[in-house]
Amino acid sequence: MTTLTPRRATARTADPRPARRRTDRTPYLLIAPSLVVLLGVLAYPLVKVVILSTQKWGVAQIFSASGAPSFVGADNYSKLLGDSEFWTVLLRTVVLTVAMVGLSMTIGFGVALLMRRVPDWCRRGITFALVMAWAVPTFISTEVFRWMTEYNSGVVNWALGMQPHNWYSDATQGLTVATAVVVWGAVPLIAITLYAGLMQIPAELVEAARMDGAGAWKVLRHITMPVLRPLLAMLTTLSVIWDFQVFNQIWILRNGAPAADYYTLGIYAYIKAYAGHDYGLASATAVLTVVALVGVMVVYLRQIAKIGDVS
């Protein structure tokens, strides 16, 4: 009797070494020219500011031929962090940034939702108005708001029935006007960007949720917000970076001479540099501002990475 021996399947031995992934260098080559330009434009001023922040730079060093700046190390930072006015200005800047970003994002998101619901002709009109508002330079829009809040003939005073009224005698009211100018300029970009994101949400998904009994709030919370999360993170971060450096609106509203109650970090650094002639201290303020904004960027990039991992 013959015994049949089954053939043994020859299994391929897997290579224990991890396969090397070929790196596509094309994106790096495409972005290289932009990086070179950015380094050329930004690297030297940034390095120069860092160097100035560790030196004593004043009137003597500017007008004296032999008055070379002396190295003082971290003295400018110690002086700055020990100044109570600096902490007041920093707190005011943070509060203004939160108010400006919060109002800008809320109003912009509301306008985007409105644009999705109105007829086409109305949406075109809203889009045209947003683009026109966005195209107006900051100087002109700020001057318009200053005219609207003018003491004697301001249209805002007339509409509120409180004519005459000085909006800038109190810093709280004056900064409210500055916040309105910033929000006016920020809403168009936010609204148009979020509307473009809303148009990417499949209508079938929203319709299915409504058929399952989901109301407007649940659709917004469980469908709209998750889809728009990357856009919201990007716009919020950019708004924080822009509004944390607000300068022009306050400076123009106060005719180039804001009182101390109007100081933000940008104005504080400018006053220290060009009114107090303490360029080392002003440079230290600028460096701390950049460090704070870099921290915001790190948080933003981490959030974007988490969103990418989830999706």
Short mmCIF file of C-alpha atoms in Angstrom, two decimals:
data_model
loop_
_atom_site.label_atom_id
_atom_site.label_comp_id
_atom_site.label_asym_id
_atom_site.label_seq_id
_atom_site.Cartn_x
_atom_site.Cartn_y
_atom_site.Cartn_z
CA MET A 1 0.00 0.00 0.00
CA THR A 2 1.43 3.29 -1.09
CA THR A 3 1.35 6.21 1.34
CA LEU A 4 0.90 9.58 -0.27
CA THR A 5 2.96 12.31 1.32
CA PRO A 6 1.35 15.75 0.99
CA ARG A 7 3.46 18.43 -0.50
CA ARG A 8 4.64 21.04 1.87
CA ALA A 9 3.82 24.57 0.86
CA THR A 10 6.93 26.62 0.54
CA ALA A 11 6.29 29.73 2.59
CA ARG A 12 8.19 32.81 1.69
CA THR A 13 10.28 34.08 4.48
CA ALA A 14 9.32 37.65 5.27
CA ASP A 15 12.11 40.16 5.25
CA PRO A 16 12.53 41.32 8.86
CA ARG A 17 14.02 44.60 7.69
CA PRO A 18 11.47 47.43 7.33
CA ALA A 19 10.89 48.51 3.79
CA ARG A 20 12.43 51.83 2.96
CA ARG A 21 9.97 54.45 1.90
CA ARG A 22 11.11 56.63 -0.91
CA THR A 23 10.86 60.27 0.03
CA ASP A 24 9.42 62.51 -2.61
CA ARG A 25 11.57 65.62 -2.64
CA THR A 26 9.35 67.51 -5.06
CA PRO A 27 7.34 69.39 -2.37
CA TYR A 28 10.57 70.49 -0.69
CA LEU A 29 11.98 71.73 -3.98
CA LEU A 30 8.80 73.65 -4.72
CA ILE A 31 8.72 75.34 -1.33
CA ALA A 32 12.47 76.07 -1.24
CA PRO A 33 12.31 79.43 -3.12
CA SER A 34 9.63 80.72 -0.73
CA LEU A 35 11.67 79.63 2.28
CA VAL A 36 14.75 81.38 0.93
CA VAL A 37 12.80 84.61 0.44
CA LEU A 38 11.23 84.37 3.92
CA LEU A 39 14.60 83.74 5.53
CA GLY A 40 16.09 86.67 3.66
CA VAL A 41 13.27 89.02 4.65
CA LEU A 42 12.59 87.85 8.20
CA ALA A 43 15.76 86.21 9.51
CA TYR A 44 17.99 89.28 9.62
CA PRO A 45 15.44 91.60 11.34
CA LEU A 46 14.55 88.89 13.85
CA VAL A 47 18.19 88.18 14.70
CA LYS A 48 18.88 91.92 14.90
CA VAL A 49 15.99 92.43 17.33
CA VAL A 50 17.22 89.57 19.52
CA ILE A 51 20.71 91.12 19.60
CA LEU A 52 19.30 94.57 20.40
CA SER A 53 17.31 93.11 23.28
CA THR A 54 20.57 92.14 24.98
CA GLN A 55 22.18 95.57 24.53
CA LYS A 56 21.86 99.04 26.01
CA TRP A 57 20.64 101.24 23.17
CA GLY A 58 19.65 104.83 23.86
CA VAL A 59 20.24 108.40 22.76
CA ALA A 60 23.92 108.22 23.70
CA GLN A 61 24.48 105.25 21.42
CA ILE A 62 22.63 106.90 18.53
CA PHE A 63 24.28 110.34 18.45
CA SER A 64 27.68 109.57 19.90
CA ALA A 65 30.38 108.44 17.50
CA SER A 66 32.09 106.41 20.20
CA GLY A 67 28.94 105.35 21.99
CA ALA A 68 28.91 101.72 20.94
CA PRO A 69 26.10 99.68 22.48
CA SER A 70 27.11 97.72 25.54
CA PHE A 71 26.06 94.14 26.21
CA VAL A 72 23.73 93.90 29.20
CA GLY A 73 22.55 90.31 28.85
CA ALA A 74 19.08 89.74 30.26
CA ASP A 75 18.86 93.10 32.04
CA ASN A 76 16.28 94.43 29.58
CA TYR A 77 14.10 91.38 30.15
CA SER A 78 14.45 91.69 33.93
CA LYS A 79 13.55 95.37 33.75
CA LEU A 80 10.61 94.62 31.51
CA LEU A 81 9.22 91.77 33.60
CA GLY A 82 9.62 93.89 36.73
CA ASP A 83 7.60 96.76 35.26
CA SER A 84 4.00 96.75 36.47
CA GLU A 85 2.94 98.75 33.42
CA PHE A 86 4.11 95.93 31.16
CA TRP A 87 1.88 93.41 32.92
CA THR A 88 -1.07 95.81 32.69
CA VAL A 89 -0.46 96.24 28.98
CA LEU A 90 -0.09 92.48 28.50
CA LEU A 91 -3.37 91.81 30.30
CA ARG A 92 -5.12 94.50 28.23
CA THR A 93 -3.72 92.97 25.03
CA VAL A 94 -4.92 89.48 25.99
CA VAL A 95 -8.41 90.73 26.90
CA LEU A 96 -8.68 92.70 23.66
CA THR A 97 -7.49 89.71 21.65
CA VAL A 98 -10.06 87.40 23.24
CA ALA A 99 -12.84 89.93 22.61
CA MET A 100 -11.82 90.61 19.02
CA VAL A 101 -11.30 86.96 18.08
CA GLY A 102 -14.48 85.82 19.82
CA LEU A 103 -16.65 88.46 18.15
CA SER A 104 -15.01 87.96 14.76
CA MET A 105 -15.44 84.18 14.79
CA THR A 106 -19.01 84.32 16.13
CA ILE A 107 -20.23 86.94 13.67
CA GLY A 108 -18.32 85.39 10.76
CA PHE A 109 -19.77 81.94 11.49
CA GLY A 110 -23.27 83.41 11.77
CA VAL A 111 -22.89 85.19 8.42
CA ALA A 112 -21.64 81.96 6.82
CA LEU A 113 -24.69 80.05 8.09
CA LEU A 114 -26.94 82.85 6.83
CA MET A 115 -25.35 82.73 3.38
CA ARG A 116 -26.18 79.04 3.14
CA ARG A 117 -29.88 79.62 3.78
CA VAL A 118 -30.68 82.76 1.77
CA PRO A 119 -31.55 82.78 -1.96
CA ASP A 120 -28.81 83.04 -4.56
CA TRP A 121 -29.36 86.72 -5.32
CA CYS A 122 -29.14 87.60 -1.65
CA ARG A 123 -26.02 85.46 -1.17
CA ARG A 124 -24.33 87.22 -4.08
CA GLY A 125 -25.14 90.57 -2.53
CA ILE A 126 -23.74 89.50 0.84
CA THR A 127 -20.59 88.15 -0.81
CA PHE A 128 -20.11 91.40 -2.74
CA ALA A 129 -20.53 93.45 0.45
CA LEU A 130 -18.06 91.25 2.33
CA VAL A 131 -15.44 91.50 -0.41
CA MET A 132 -15.87 95.28 -0.60
CA ALA A 133 -15.49 95.61 3.19
CA TRP A 134 -12.40 93.40 3.07
CA ALA A 135 -10.87 95.42 0.23
CA VAL A 136 -11.03 98.72 2.13
CA PRO A 137 -7.61 99.59 3.61
CA THR A 138 -7.32 99.68 7.38
CA PHE A 139 -6.53 103.39 7.41
CA ILE A 140 -9.74 104.28 5.53
CA SER A 141 -12.02 102.00 7.54
CA THR A 142 -10.58 103.36 10.79
CA GLU A 143 -11.11 106.93 9.62
CA VAL A 144 -14.72 106.08 8.74
CA PHE A 145 -15.32 104.73 12.24
CA ARG A 146 -13.70 107.81 13.75
CA TRP A 147 -16.03 110.02 11.70
CA MET A 148 -19.02 107.90 12.77
CA THR A 149 -18.10 108.38 16.45
CA GLU A 150 -17.21 112.08 16.14
CA TYR A 151 -18.09 114.18 19.17
CA ASN A 152 -20.52 116.65 17.58
CA SER A 153 -21.75 115.22 14.29
CA GLY A 154 -21.09 111.48 14.60
CA VAL A 155 -23.81 109.31 13.10
CA VAL A 156 -23.48 106.81 15.97
CA ASN A 157 -24.25 109.50 18.54
CA TRP A 158 -27.18 110.68 16.44
CA ALA A 159 -28.58 107.15 16.06
CA LEU A 160 -28.25 106.43 19.79
CA GLY A 161 -29.70 109.81 20.77
CA MET A 162 -26.68 110.70 22.89
CA GLN A 163 -25.28 113.63 20.93
CA PRO A 164 -22.80 115.06 21.80
CA HIS A 165 -20.74 112.26 23.31
CA ASN A 166 -16.97 111.70 23.43
CA TRP A 167 -16.22 108.01 22.86
CA TYR A 168 -12.53 108.43 23.60
CA SER A 169 -12.56 110.19 26.97
CA ASP A 170 -12.89 106.72 28.50
CA ALA A 171 -10.43 104.06 27.36
CA THR A 172 -13.05 101.31 27.68
CA GLN A 173 -15.33 103.02 25.14
CA GLY A 174 -12.42 103.95 22.90
CA LEU A 175 -11.11 100.38 22.82
CA THR A 176 -14.66 99.23 22.09
CA VAL A 177 -14.59 101.34 18.94
CA ALA A 178 -11.17 99.89 18.04
CA THR A 179 -12.56 96.39 18.56
CA ALA A 180 -15.45 97.20 16.21
CA VAL A 181 -12.97 98.32 13.53
CA VAL A 182 -10.93 95.11 13.87
CA VAL A 183 -14.03 92.91 13.78
CA TRP A 184 -15.31 94.80 10.73
CA GLY A 185 -12.13 93.96 8.86
CA ALA A 186 -11.91 90.35 10.06
CA VAL A 187 -15.46 89.10 9.46
CA PRO A 188 -15.31 88.99 5.62
CA LEU A 189 -12.44 86.48 5.44
CA ILE A 190 -13.92 84.31 8.20
CA ALA A 191 -17.42 84.31 6.72
CA ILE A 192 -16.34 83.53 3.15
CA THR A 193 -13.92 80.80 4.26
CA LEU A 194 -16.48 79.11 6.53
CA TYR A 195 -19.15 79.34 3.84
CA ALA A 196 -16.82 77.51 1.46
CA GLY A 197 -16.39 74.86 4.15
CA LEU A 198 -20.15 74.58 4.66
CA MET A 199 -20.59 73.90 0.97
CA GLN A 200 -18.41 70.79 1.33
CA ILE A 201 -20.87 69.13 3.72
CA PRO A 202 -22.95 66.58 1.78
CA ALA A 203 -26.61 67.57 1.69
CA GLU A 204 -27.56 63.88 1.91
CA LEU A 205 -25.82 63.60 5.28
CA VAL A 206 -27.76 66.55 6.70
CA GLU A 207 -31.02 65.27 5.23
CA ALA A 208 -30.47 61.80 6.72
CA ALA A 209 -29.80 63.34 10.15
CA ARG A 210 -33.01 65.34 9.97
CA MET A 211 -35.00 62.27 8.93
CA ASP A 212 -33.64 60.53 12.03
CA GLY A 213 -35.11 63.31 14.14
CA ALA A 214 -32.06 65.52 14.62
CA GLY A 215 -32.89 69.19 15.08
CA ALA A 216 -30.92 72.19 13.89
CA TRP A 217 -28.76 72.24 17.03
CA LYS A 218 -27.80 68.57 16.78
CA VAL A 219 -26.99 68.92 13.08
CA LEU A 220 -24.80 71.91 13.90
CA ARG A 221 -23.09 70.14 16.79
CA HIS A 222 -22.58 66.65 15.38
CA ILE A 223 -22.20 67.30 11.64
CA THR A 224 -21.35 70.92 10.85
CA MET A 225 -18.84 71.61 13.62
CA PRO A 226 -16.76 68.42 13.16
CA VAL A 227 -16.44 69.09 9.44
CA LEU A 228 -15.45 72.72 9.98
CA ARG A 229 -13.08 72.00 12.87
CA PRO A 230 -9.85 72.34 10.82
CA LEU A 231 -11.05 75.62 9.30
CA LEU A 232 -12.15 76.93 12.68
CA ALA A 233 -8.77 76.05 14.20
CA MET A 234 -6.91 77.74 11.35
CA LEU A 235 -9.03 80.91 11.37
CA THR A 236 -8.95 81.20 15.15
CA THR A 237 -5.17 80.89 15.23
CA LEU A 238 -4.67 83.42 12.45
CA SER A 239 -7.09 85.80 14.15
CA VAL A 240 -5.19 85.50 17.44
CA ILE A 241 -1.91 86.28 15.66
CA TRP A 242 -3.39 89.31 13.85
CA ASP A 243 -5.35 90.73 16.77
CA PHE A 244 -2.56 90.23 19.32
CA GLN A 245 -0.50 92.69 17.27
CA VAL A 246 -3.24 95.28 16.80
CA PHE A 247 -1.69 98.72 16.36
CA ASN A 248 -3.02 100.75 13.45
CA GLN A 249 -6.64 100.96 14.53
CA ILE A 250 -5.88 102.31 18.01
CA TRP A 251 -3.09 104.57 16.76
CA ILE A 252 -5.26 106.18 14.08
CA LEU A 253 -8.32 106.56 16.30
CA ARG A 254 -6.19 108.45 18.84
CA ASN A 255 -4.47 110.66 16.23
CA GLY A 256 -1.07 109.09 16.84
CA ALA A 257 -1.04 110.02 20.53
CA PRO A 258 -2.84 107.32 22.55
CA ALA A 259 -2.95 107.66 26.31
CA ALA A 260 -1.41 104.97 28.49
CA ASP A 261 -4.83 103.37 28.98
CA TYR A 262 -4.85 102.54 25.25
CA TYR A 263 -1.49 100.79 25.14
CA THR A 264 -1.25 97.32 23.66
CA LEU A 265 2.05 95.44 23.39
CA GLY A 266 2.71 96.87 19.94
CA ILE A 267 2.04 100.45 21.02
CA TYR A 268 3.96 99.92 24.27
CA ALA A 269 7.05 98.77 22.35
CA TYR A 270 6.74 101.67 19.89
CA ILE A 271 6.47 104.25 22.69
CA LYS A 272 9.45 102.78 24.52
CA ALA A 273 11.52 102.85 21.36
CA TYR A 274 10.66 106.19 19.75
CA ALA A 275 9.38 108.24 22.68
CA GLY A 276 11.56 106.84 25.45
CA HIS A 277 14.55 106.09 23.18
CA ASP A 278 15.07 102.77 24.92
CA TYR A 279 15.50 100.50 21.93
CA GLY A 280 16.86 97.61 23.96
CA LEU A 281 13.75 97.48 26.14
CA ALA A 282 11.50 97.84 23.10
CA SER A 283 13.34 94.99 21.39
CA ALA A 284 12.87 92.80 24.47
CA THR A 285 9.13 93.52 24.29
CA ALA A 286 9.10 92.52 20.63
CA VAL A 287 10.97 89.28 21.36
CA LEU A 288 8.51 88.31 24.10
CA THR A 289 5.64 89.05 21.74
CA VAL A 290 7.15 86.78 19.09
CA VAL A 291 7.68 84.03 21.68
CA ALA A 292 4.02 84.27 22.71
CA LEU A 293 2.87 84.05 19.10
CA VAL A 294 5.17 81.09 18.45
CA GLY A 295 3.48 79.38 21.39
CA VAL A 296 0.12 79.97 19.75
CA MET A 297 1.45 78.49 16.50
CA VAL A 298 2.69 75.38 18.33
CA VAL A 299 -0.75 74.83 19.85
CA TYR A 300 -2.33 75.31 16.43
CA LEU A 301 -0.01 72.81 14.73
CA ARG A 302 -0.65 70.24 17.46
CA GLN A 303 -4.39 70.62 16.99
CA ILE A 304 -4.08 70.26 13.22
CA ALA A 305 -1.94 67.12 13.70
CA LYS A 306 -4.55 65.60 16.03
CA ILE A 307 -7.35 66.38 13.58
CA GLY A 308 -5.34 64.75 10.79
CA ASP A 309 -4.74 61.62 12.86
CA VAL A 310 -8.43 61.30 13.69
CA SER A 311 -9.56 61.77 10.12
#
